[in-house]
mmCIF file of C-alpha atoms in Angstrom:
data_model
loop_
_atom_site.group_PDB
_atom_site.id
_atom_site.type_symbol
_atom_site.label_atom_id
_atom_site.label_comp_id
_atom_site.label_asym_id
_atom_site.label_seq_id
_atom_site.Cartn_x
_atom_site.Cartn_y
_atom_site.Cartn_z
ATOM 1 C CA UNK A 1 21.164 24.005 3.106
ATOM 2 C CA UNK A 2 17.897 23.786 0.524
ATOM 3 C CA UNK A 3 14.702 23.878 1.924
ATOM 4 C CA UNK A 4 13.776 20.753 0.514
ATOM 5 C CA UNK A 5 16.539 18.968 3.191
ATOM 6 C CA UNK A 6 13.899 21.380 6.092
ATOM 7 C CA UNK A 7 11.309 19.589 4.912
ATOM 8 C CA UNK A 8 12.687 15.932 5.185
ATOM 9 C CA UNK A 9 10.997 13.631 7.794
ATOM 10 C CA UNK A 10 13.101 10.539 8.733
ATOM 11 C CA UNK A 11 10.645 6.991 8.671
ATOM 12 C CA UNK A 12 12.503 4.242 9.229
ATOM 13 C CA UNK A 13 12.152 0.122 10.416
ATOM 14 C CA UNK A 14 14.710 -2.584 12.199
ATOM 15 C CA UNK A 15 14.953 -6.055 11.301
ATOM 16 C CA UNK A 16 16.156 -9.043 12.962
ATOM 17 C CA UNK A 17 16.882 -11.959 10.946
ATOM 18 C CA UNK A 18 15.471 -15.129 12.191
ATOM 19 C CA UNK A 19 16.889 -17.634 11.022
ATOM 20 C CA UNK A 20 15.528 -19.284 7.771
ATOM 21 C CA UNK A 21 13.355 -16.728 5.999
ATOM 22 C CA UNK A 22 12.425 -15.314 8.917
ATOM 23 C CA UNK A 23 13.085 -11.494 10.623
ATOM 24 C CA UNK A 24 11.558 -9.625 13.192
ATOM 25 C CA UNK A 25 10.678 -6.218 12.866
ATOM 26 C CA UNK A 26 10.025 -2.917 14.776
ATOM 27 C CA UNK A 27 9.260 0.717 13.733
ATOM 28 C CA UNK A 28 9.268 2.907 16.143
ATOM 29 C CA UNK A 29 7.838 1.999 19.948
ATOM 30 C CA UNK A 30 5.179 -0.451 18.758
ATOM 31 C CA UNK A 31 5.594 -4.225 19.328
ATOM 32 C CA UNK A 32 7.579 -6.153 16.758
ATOM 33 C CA UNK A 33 6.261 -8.318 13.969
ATOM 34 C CA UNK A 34 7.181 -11.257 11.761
ATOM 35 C CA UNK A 35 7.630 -11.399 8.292
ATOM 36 C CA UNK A 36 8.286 -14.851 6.642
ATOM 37 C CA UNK A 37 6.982 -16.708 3.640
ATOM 38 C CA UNK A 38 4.624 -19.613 2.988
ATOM 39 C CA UNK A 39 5.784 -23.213 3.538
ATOM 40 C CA UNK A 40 5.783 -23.769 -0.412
ATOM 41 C CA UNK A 41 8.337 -20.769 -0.900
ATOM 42 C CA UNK A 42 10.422 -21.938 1.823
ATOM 43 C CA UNK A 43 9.581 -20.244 4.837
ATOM 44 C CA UNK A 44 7.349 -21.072 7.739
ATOM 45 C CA UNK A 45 4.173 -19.417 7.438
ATOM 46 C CA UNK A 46 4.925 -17.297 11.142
ATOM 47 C CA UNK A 47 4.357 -13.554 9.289
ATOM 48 C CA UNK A 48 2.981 -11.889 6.112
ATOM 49 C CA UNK A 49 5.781 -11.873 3.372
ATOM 50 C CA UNK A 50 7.474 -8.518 2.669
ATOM 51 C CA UNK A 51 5.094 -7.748 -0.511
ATOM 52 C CA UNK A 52 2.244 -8.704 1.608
ATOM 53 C CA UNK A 53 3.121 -5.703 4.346
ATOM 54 C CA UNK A 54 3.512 -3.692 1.111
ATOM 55 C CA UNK A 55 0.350 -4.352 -0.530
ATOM 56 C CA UNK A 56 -1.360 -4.087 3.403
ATOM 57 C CA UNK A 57 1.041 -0.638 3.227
ATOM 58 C CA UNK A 58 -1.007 0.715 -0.067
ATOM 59 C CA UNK A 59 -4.398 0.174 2.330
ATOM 60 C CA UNK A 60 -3.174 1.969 5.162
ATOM 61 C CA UNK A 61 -1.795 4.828 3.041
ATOM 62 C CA UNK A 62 -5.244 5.334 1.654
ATOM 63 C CA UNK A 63 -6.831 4.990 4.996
ATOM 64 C CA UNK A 64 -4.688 8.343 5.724
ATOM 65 C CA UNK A 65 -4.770 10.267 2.438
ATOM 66 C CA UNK A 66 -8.695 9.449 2.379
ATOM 67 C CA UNK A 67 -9.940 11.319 5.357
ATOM 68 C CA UNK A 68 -6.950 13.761 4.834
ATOM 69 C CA UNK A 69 -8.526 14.718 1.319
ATOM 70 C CA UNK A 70 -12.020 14.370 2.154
ATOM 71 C CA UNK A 71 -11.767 16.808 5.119
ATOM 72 C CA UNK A 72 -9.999 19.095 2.934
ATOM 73 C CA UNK A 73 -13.042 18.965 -0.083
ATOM 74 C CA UNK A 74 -16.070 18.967 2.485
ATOM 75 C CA UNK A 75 -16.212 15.627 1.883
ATOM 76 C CA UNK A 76 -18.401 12.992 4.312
ATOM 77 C CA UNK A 77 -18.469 9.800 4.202
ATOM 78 C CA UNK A 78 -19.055 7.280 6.830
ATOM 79 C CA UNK A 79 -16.772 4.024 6.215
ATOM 80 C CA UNK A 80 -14.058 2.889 4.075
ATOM 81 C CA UNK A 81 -13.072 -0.647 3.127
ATOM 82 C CA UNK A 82 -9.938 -1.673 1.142
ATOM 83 C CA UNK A 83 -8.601 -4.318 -0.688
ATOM 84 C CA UNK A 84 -5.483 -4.594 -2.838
ATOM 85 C CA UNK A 85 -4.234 -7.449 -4.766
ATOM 86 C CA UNK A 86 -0.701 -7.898 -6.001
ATOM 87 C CA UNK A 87 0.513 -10.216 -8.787
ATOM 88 C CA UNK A 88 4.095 -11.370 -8.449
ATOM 89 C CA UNK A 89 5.753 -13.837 -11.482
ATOM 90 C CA UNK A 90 7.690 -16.446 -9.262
ATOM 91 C CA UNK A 91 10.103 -16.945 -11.583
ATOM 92 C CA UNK A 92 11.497 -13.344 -11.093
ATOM 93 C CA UNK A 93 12.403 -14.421 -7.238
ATOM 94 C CA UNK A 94 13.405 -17.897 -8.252
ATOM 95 C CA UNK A 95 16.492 -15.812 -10.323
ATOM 96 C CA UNK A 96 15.182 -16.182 -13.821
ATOM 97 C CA UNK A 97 16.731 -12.952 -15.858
ATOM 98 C CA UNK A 98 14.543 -10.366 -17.460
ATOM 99 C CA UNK A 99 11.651 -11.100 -14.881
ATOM 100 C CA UNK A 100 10.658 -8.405 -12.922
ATOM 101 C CA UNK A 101 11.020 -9.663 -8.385
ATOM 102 C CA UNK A 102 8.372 -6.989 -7.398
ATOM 103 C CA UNK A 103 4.630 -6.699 -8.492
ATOM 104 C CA UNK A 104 3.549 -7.528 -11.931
ATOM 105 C CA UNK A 105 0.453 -5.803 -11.214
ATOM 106 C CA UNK A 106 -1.655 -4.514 -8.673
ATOM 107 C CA UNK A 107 -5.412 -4.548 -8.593
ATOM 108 C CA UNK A 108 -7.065 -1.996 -5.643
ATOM 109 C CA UNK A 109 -10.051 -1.227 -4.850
ATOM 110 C CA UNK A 110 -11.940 0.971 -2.219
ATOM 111 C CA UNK A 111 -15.478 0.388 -1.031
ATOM 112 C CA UNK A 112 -16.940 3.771 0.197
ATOM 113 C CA UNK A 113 -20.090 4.237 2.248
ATOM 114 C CA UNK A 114 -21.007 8.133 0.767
ATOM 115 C CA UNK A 115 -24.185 10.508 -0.128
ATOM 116 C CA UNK A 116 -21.625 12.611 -2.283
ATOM 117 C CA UNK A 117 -21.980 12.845 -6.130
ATOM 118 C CA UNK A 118 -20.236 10.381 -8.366
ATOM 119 C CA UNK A 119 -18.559 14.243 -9.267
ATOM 120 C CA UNK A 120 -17.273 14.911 -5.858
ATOM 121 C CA UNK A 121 -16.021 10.888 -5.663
ATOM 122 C CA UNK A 122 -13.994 11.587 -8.762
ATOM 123 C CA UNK A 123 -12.421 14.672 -7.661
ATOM 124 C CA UNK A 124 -11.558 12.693 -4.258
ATOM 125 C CA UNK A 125 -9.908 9.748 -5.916
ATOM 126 C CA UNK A 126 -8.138 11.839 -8.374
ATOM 127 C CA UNK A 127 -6.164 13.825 -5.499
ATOM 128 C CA UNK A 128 -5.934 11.056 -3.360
ATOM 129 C CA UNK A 129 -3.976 9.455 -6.043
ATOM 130 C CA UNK A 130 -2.008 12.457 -6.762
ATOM 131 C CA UNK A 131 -0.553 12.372 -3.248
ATOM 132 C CA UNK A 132 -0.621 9.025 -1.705
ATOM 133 C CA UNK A 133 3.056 8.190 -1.609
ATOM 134 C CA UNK A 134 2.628 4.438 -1.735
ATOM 135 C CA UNK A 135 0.456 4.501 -4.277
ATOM 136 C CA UNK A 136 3.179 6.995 -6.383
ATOM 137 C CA UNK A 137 5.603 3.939 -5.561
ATOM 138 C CA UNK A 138 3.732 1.707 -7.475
ATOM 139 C CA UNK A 139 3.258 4.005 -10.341
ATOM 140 C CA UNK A 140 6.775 5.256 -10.558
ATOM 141 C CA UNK A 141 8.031 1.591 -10.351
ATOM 142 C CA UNK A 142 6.184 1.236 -14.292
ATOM 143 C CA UNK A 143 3.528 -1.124 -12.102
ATOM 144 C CA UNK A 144 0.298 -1.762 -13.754
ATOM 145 C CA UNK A 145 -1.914 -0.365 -10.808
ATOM 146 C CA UNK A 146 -5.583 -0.923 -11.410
ATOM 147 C CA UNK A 147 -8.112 1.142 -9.356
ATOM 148 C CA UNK A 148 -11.732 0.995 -8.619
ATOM 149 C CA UNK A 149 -13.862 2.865 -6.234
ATOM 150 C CA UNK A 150 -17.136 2.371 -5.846
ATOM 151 C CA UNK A 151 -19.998 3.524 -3.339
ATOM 152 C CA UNK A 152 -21.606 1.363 -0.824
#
């Protein structure tokens, strides 16, 4: 067995289909939650739509590698705010060929309340990128990810 199979952690999520659009969802012990679509794509407006959770999934991945990195450069900061914006061609769901289904483009951006240099920011966001696995997703996926941190 190769140690990369030791060092594989399971993460995983059950669905329920709805009827519709619509499923329920769990991960793990915590309560289930909808995900459906807006009435104008169909659905009935119940849940966030999958890309919705995945953009909301990009915020929450930074809201770990963040604090993770920053503890790990000495550095403090005080809050964090997040926003990301994804851009999806509706013709690629409606089954036109040759459009992509997923994220055209993604803008992000972090709002960081922080005494640290514009230096030490830099060399925060740069490893924070490096590692955040949703992020890497995005990237990997040839998505146009646009970033910008700034200081409060």
């Amino acid at each position: 067995m190769s140690s990369t199979t030791n060092t594989l952690i399971k993460m995983a999520a059950k669905g329920k289909w709805d009827g519709g659009i619509k499923s329920s969802n769990t991960i793990r012990h915590f309560e289930s939650f909808n995900m459906d679509e807006p009435v104008k794509l169909g659905g009935q407006d119940t849940g966030g739509t999958p890309l919705e959770y995945i953009a909301a999934a990009l915020n929450g991945c930074k809201a770990v590698m963040i604090p993770l990195i920053a503890k790990e450069q000495n550095f403090s900061f005080s809050s964090i705010d997040f926003e990301t914006d994804g851009y999806v061609d509706i013709r690629g769901l409606l089954g036109e060929e040759g459009v992509k289904t997923y994220f055209q483009k993604i803008l992000f951006s972090v709002e960081i309340e922080t005494d640290e240099s514009d230096e030490a920011l830099e060399c925060l966001k740069a490893e924070v990128e490096r590692r955040c696995p949703v992020y890497n997703l995005f990237v990997d996926a040839g998505i146009s990810v646009e970033v910008d941190w700034k200081k409060k």
